[in-house]
Tab-separated table of C-alpha atoms and ligand atoms in Angstrom:
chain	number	residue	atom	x	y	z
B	365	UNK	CA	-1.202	-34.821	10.815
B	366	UNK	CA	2.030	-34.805	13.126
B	367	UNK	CA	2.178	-37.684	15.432
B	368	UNK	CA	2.197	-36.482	19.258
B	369	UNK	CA	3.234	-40.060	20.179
B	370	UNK	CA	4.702	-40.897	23.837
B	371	UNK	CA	7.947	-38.761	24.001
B	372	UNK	CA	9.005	-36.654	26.367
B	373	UNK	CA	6.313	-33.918	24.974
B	374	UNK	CA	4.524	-34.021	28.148
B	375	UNK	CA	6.641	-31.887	29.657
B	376	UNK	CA	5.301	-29.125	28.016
B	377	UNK	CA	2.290	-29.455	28.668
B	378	UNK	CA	0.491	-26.783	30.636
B	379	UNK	CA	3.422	-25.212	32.003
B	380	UNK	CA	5.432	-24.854	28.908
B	381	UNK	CA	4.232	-22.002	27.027
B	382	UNK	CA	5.007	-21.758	23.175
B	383	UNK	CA	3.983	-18.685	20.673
B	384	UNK	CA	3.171	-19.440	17.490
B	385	UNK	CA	3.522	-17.018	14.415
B	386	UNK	CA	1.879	-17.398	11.050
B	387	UNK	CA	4.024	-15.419	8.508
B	388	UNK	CA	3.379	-15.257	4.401
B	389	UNK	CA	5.487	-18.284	4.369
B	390	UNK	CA	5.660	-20.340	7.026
B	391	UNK	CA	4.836	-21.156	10.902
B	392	UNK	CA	7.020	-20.082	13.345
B	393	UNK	CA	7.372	-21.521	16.868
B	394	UNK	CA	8.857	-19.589	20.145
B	395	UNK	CA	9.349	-21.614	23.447
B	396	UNK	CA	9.322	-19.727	26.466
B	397	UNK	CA	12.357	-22.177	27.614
B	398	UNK	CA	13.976	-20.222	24.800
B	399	UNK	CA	12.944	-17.173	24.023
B	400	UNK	CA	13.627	-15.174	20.827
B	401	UNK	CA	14.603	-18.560	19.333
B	402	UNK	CA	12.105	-19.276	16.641
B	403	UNK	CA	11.945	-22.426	15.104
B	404	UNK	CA	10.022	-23.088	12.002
B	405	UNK	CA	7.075	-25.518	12.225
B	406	UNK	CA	7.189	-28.897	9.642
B	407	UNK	CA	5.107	-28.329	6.474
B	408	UNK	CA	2.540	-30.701	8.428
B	409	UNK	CA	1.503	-28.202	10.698
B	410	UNK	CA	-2.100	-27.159	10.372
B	411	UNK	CA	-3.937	-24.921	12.452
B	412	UNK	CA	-7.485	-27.021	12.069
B	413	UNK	CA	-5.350	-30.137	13.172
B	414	UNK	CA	-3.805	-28.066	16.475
B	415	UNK	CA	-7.767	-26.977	17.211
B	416	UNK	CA	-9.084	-30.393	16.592
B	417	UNK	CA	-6.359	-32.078	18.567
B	418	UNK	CA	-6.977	-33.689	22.205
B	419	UNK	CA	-3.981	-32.221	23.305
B	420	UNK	CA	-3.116	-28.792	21.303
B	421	UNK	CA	-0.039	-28.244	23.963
B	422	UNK	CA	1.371	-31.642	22.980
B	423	UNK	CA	0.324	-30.984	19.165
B	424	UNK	CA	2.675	-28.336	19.563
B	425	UNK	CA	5.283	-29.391	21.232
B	426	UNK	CA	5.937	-32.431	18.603
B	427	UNK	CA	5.806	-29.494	15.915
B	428	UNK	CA	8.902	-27.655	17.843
B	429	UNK	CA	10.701	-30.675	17.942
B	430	UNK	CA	10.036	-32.693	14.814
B	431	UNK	CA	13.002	-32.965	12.854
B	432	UNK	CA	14.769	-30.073	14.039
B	433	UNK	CA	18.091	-29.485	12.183
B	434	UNK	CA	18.882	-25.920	14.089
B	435	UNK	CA	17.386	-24.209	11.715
B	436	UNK	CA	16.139	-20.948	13.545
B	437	UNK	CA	14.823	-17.978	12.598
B	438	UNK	CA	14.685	-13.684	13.637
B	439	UNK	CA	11.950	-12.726	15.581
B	440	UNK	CA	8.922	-11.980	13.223
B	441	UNK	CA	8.224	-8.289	13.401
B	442	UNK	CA	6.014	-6.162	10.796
B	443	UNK	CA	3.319	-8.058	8.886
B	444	UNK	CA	1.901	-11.182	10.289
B	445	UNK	CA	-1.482	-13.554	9.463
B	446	UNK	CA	-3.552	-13.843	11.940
B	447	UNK	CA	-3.262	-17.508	13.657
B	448	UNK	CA	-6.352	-19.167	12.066
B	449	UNK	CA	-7.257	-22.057	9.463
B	450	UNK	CA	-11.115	-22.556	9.242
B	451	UNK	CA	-11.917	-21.671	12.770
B	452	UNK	CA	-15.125	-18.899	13.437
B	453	UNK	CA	-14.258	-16.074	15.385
B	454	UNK	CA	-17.161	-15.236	17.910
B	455	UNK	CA	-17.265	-12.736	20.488
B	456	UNK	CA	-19.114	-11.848	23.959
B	457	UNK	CA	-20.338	-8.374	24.985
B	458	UNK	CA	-20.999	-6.919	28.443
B	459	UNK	CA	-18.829	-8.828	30.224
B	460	UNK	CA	-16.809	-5.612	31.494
B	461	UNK	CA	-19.294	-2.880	33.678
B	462	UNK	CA	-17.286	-0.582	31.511
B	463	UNK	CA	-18.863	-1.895	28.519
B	464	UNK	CA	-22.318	-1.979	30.029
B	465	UNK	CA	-22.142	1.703	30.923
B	466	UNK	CA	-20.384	3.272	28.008
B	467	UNK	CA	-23.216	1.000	25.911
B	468	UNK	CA	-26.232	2.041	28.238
B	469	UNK	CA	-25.718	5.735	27.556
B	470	UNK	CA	-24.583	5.031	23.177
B	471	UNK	CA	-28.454	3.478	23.059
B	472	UNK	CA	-30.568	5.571	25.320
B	473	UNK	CA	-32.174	7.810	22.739
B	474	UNK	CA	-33.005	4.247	20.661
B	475	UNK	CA	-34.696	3.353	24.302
B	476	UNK	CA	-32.072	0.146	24.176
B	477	UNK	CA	-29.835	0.791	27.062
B	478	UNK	CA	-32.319	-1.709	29.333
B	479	UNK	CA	-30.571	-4.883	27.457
B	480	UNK	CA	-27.171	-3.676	27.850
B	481	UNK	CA	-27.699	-4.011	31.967
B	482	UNK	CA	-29.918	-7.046	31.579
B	483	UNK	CA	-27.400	-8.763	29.747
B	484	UNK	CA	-24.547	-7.618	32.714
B	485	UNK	CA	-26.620	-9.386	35.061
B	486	UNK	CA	-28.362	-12.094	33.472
B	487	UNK	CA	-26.863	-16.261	33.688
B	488	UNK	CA	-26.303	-16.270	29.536
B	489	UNK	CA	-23.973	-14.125	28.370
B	490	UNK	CA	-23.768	-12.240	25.060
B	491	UNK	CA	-22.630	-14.145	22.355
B	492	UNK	CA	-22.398	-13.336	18.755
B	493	UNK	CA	-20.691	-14.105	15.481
B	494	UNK	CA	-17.567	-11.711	14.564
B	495	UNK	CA	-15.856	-13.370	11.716
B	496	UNK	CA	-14.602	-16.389	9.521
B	497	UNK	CA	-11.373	-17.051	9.212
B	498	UNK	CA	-10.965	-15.231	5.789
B	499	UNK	CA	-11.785	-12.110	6.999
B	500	UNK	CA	-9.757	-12.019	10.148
B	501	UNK	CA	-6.887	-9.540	10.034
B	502	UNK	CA	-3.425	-9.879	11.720
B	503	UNK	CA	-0.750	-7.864	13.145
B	504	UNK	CA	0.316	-4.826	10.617
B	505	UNK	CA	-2.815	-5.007	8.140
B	506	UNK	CA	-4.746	-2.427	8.712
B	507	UNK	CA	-8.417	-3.020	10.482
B	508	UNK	CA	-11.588	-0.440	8.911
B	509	UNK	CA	-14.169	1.561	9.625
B	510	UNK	CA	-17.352	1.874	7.667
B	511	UNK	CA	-18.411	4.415	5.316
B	512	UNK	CA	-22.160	4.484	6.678
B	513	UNK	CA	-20.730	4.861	10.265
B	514	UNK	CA	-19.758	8.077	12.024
B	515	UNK	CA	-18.857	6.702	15.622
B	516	UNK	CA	-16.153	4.159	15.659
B	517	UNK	CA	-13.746	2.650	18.494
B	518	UNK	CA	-11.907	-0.562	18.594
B	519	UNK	CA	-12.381	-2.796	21.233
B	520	UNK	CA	-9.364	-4.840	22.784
B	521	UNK	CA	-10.369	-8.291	23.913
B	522	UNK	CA	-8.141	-11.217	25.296
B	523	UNK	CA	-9.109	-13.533	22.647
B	524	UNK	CA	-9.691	-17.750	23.592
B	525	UNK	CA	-8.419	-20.504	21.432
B	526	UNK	CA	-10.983	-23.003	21.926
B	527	UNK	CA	-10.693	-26.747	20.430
B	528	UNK	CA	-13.506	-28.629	19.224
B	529	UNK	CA	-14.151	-30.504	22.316
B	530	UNK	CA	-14.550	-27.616	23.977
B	531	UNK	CA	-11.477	-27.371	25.757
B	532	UNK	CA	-9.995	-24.079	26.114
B	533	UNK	CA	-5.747	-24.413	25.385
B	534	UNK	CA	-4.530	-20.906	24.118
B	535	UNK	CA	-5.390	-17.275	23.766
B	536	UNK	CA	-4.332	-14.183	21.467
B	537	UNK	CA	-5.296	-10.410	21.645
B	538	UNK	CA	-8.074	-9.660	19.444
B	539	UNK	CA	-9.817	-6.365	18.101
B	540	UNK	CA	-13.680	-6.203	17.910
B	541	UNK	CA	-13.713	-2.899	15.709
B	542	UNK	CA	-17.074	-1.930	16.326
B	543	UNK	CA	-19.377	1.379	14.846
B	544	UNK	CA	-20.964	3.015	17.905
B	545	UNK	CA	-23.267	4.588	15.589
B	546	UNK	CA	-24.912	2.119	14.334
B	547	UNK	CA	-25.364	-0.333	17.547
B	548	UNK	CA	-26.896	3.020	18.935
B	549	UNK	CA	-29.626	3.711	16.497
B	550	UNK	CA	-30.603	0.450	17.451
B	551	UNK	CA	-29.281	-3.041	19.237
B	552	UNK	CA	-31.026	-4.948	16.510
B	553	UNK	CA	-28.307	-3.364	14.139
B	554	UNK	CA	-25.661	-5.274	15.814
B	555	UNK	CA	-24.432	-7.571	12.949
B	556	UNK	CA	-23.977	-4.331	11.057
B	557	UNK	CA	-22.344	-2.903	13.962
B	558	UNK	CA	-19.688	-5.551	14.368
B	559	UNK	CA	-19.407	-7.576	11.389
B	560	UNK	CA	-18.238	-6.208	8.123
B	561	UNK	CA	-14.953	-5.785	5.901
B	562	UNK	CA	-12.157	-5.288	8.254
B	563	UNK	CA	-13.592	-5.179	11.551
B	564	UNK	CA	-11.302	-7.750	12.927
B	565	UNK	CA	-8.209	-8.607	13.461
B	566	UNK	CA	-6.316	-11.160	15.624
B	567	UNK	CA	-2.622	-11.767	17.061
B	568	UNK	CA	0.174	-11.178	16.917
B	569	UNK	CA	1.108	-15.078	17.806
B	570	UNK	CA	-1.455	-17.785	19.502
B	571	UNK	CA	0.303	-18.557	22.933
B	572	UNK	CA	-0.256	-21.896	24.189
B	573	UNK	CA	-0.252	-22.031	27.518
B	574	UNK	CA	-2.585	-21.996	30.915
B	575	UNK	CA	-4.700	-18.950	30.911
B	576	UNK	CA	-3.785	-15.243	32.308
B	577	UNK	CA	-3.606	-14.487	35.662
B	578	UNK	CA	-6.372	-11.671	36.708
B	579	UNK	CA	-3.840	-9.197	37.121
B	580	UNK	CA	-2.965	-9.611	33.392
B	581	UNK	CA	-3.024	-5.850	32.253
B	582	UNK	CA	-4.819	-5.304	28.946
B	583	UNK	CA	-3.904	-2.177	27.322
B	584	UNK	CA	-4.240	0.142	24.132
B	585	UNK	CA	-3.000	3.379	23.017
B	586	UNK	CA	-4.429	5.320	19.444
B	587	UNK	CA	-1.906	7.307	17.538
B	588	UNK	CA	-2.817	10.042	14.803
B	589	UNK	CA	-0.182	11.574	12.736
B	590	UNK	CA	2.237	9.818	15.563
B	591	UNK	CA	0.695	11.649	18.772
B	592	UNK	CA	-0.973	9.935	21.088
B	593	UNK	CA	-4.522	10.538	20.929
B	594	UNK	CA	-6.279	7.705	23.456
B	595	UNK	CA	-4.156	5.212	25.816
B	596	UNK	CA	-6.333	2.756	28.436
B	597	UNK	CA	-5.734	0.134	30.147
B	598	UNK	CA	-7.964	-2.492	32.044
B	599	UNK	CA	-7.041	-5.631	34.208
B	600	UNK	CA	-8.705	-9.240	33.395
B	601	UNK	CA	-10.163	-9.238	36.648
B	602	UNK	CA	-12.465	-6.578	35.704
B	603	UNK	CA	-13.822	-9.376	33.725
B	604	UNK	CA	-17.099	-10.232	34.906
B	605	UNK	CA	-17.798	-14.024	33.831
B	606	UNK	CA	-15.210	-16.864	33.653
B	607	UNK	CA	-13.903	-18.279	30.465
B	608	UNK	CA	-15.372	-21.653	31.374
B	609	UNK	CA	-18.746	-19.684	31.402
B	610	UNK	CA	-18.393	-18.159	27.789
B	611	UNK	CA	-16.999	-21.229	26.122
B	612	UNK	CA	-19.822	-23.147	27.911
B	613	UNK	CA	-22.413	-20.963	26.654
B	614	UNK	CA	-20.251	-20.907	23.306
B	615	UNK	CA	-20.615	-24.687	22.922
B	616	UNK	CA	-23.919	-24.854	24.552
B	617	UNK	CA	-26.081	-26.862	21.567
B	618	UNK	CA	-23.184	-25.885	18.943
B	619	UNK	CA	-20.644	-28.075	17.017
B	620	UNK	CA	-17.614	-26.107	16.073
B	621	UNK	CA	-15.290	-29.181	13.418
B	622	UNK	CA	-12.493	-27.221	14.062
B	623	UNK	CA	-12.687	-25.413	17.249
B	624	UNK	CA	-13.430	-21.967	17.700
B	625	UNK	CA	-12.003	-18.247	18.914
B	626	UNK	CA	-13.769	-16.341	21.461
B	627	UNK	CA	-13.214	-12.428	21.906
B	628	UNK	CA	-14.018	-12.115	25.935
B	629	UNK	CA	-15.439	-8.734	25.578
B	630	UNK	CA	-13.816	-5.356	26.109
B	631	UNK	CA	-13.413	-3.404	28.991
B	632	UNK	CA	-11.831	-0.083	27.507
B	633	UNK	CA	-14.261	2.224	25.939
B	634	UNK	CA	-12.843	5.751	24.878
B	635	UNK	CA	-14.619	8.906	25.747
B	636	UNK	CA	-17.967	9.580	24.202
B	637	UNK	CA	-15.793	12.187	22.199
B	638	UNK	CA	-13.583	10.068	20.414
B	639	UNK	CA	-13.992	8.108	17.144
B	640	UNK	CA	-11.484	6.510	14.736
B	641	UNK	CA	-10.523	8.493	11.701
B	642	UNK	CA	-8.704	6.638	9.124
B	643	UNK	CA	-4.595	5.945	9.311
B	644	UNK	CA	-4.878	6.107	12.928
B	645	UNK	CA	-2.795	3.603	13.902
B	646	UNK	CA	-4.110	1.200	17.134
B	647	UNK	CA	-1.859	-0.910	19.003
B	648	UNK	CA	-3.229	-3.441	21.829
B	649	UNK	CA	-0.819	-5.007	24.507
B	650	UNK	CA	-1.778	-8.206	26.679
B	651	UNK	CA	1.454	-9.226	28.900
B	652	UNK	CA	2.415	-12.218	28.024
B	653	UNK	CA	1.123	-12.136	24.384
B	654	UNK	CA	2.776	-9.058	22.743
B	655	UNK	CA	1.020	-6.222	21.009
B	656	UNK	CA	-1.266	-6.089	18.058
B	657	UNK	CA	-0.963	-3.488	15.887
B	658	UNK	CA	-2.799	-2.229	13.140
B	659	UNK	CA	-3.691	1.134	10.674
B	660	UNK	CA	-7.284	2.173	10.104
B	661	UNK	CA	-8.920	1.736	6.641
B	662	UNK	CA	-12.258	2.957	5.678
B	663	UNK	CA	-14.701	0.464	3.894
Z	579	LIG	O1	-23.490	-5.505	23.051
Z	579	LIG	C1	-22.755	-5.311	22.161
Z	579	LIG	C2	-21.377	-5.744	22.004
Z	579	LIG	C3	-20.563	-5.646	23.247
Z	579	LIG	C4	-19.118	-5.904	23.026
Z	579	LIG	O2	-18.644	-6.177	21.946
Z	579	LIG	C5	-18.203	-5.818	24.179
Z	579	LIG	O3	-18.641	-5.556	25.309
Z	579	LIG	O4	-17.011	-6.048	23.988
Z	580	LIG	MG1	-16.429	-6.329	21.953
């Protein structure tokens, strides 16, 4: 475990922002003090030891500085891991009236669009299990859609880093790909609907810093055969609950040893119309963060 010790690290903390790459090989580490400047993290560095840490920022910030011999390297650019060790990936739904709506109307035949406004309004908020670690995708893998499934859409989601006390210290973009077909023959098909091989992938970097302002534009834009065939774009204050609220509810009577992601919930839903055909490519922007991008498999 790297020592954090009683250096000058605070400075970072809070209002030093850092990105932090996974590639094949090794762990990269931007500073926003220097940008495009990447430094590679000590072989210590260990992504259940930055979410178990007090202080992630200052867990960081020894990692950019420990033993640094100038070694830097080029921005990392096509195929990335996603940011993760052992932590779960969950996710909340309904948090965007966008959602709500676009859901209300998928399960009205089934008789199930009542829960999708309950939820909206209701104190708890939807919470449910997306992935482990293993399964998560990152930036340039490609992201699926199921065989059994005729109705498909991703869903981007500004994406918590959560530590195991709770504490919320980072965030990344992250893709619920989700089968609109299936959630709307019935709600109780949800795990089908949102957990399977493929269905999510985080990153491109984990950015350690205070969280996004509400203006913080989410965006996403669909290409097939390299036209554009859906763009969107939403603002985080279209979100509907605060992330104190959904990593409260997250932790709420739950131990997480090594912290936790949390997918906020989406608030881009294409047309009724649309659904993902395979090698469609989908790339999802967050300012600040970068863009996640990734090709569509079938499974
Ligand atoms: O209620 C089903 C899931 C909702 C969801 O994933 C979202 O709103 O992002
Ligand atoms: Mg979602």
């Amino acid at each position: 475990m790297l020592k954090t010790g009683k250096s000058d690290h605070s400075r970072y903390l809070t209002t030093m922002p850092f990105r932090i790459y996974r590639t094949a090989t090794s762990v990269l580490i931007e500073s926003h003090e220097r940008p495009d400047i990447f430094r590679e993290a000590p072989e210590e560095f260990c992504f259940n030891d930055l979410f178990t840490s007090e202080e992630p920022a200052d867990y960081v910030a020894a990692a950019y500085e420990y033993e640094w011999v100038g070694k830097t390297h080029a921005r990392p650019s096509s195929n990335l891991m996603a940011p993760i060790r052992d932590q779960e990936i969950w996710a909340a739904g309904v948090t965007y009236f966008r959602s709500r709506t676009a859901r209300m109307e998928e399960a009205e035949t089934a008789g199930g669009d009542v829960f999708y406004d309950r939820v909206y309004e209701a104190d708890r908020p939807e919470l449910f299990f997306k992935a482990t670690a293993p399964r998560a995708r990152g930036h340039g893998d490609t992201v699926a859609i199921r065989s059994d499934s005729s109705w498909d859409v991703p869903e981007p989601e500004l994406t918590l880093a959560i530590n195991s006390n709770g504490k919320i210290f980072g965030h990344t973009i992250g893709n619920d790909m989700s089968s609109r077909s299936i959630e709307g023959e019935n709600p109780l098909y949800l795990p089908q609907a949102k957990v399977y091989t493929g269905s999510c992938s985080i990153g491109p970097c984990l950015v350690i810093s205070d969280l996004p302002a509400p203006e913080t534009k989410i965006s996403i834009e669909i290409t097939r055969g390299g036209d554009s065939i859906f763009s969107g774009e939403t603002r985080l204050s279209q979100l509907k609950r605060s992330f104190d609220e959904l990593s409260g509810f997250l932790f709420r009577s739950n131990d997480f040893a090594h912290g936790a992601y949390l997918m906020t919930g989406t608030g881009i839903v294409p047309q009724s119309d649309f659904s993902l055909k395979v090698n469609d490519v989908i790339s999802i922007t967050i300012e600040g963060i970068g863009i996640l991008r990734n090709e569509v498999e079938i499974v």
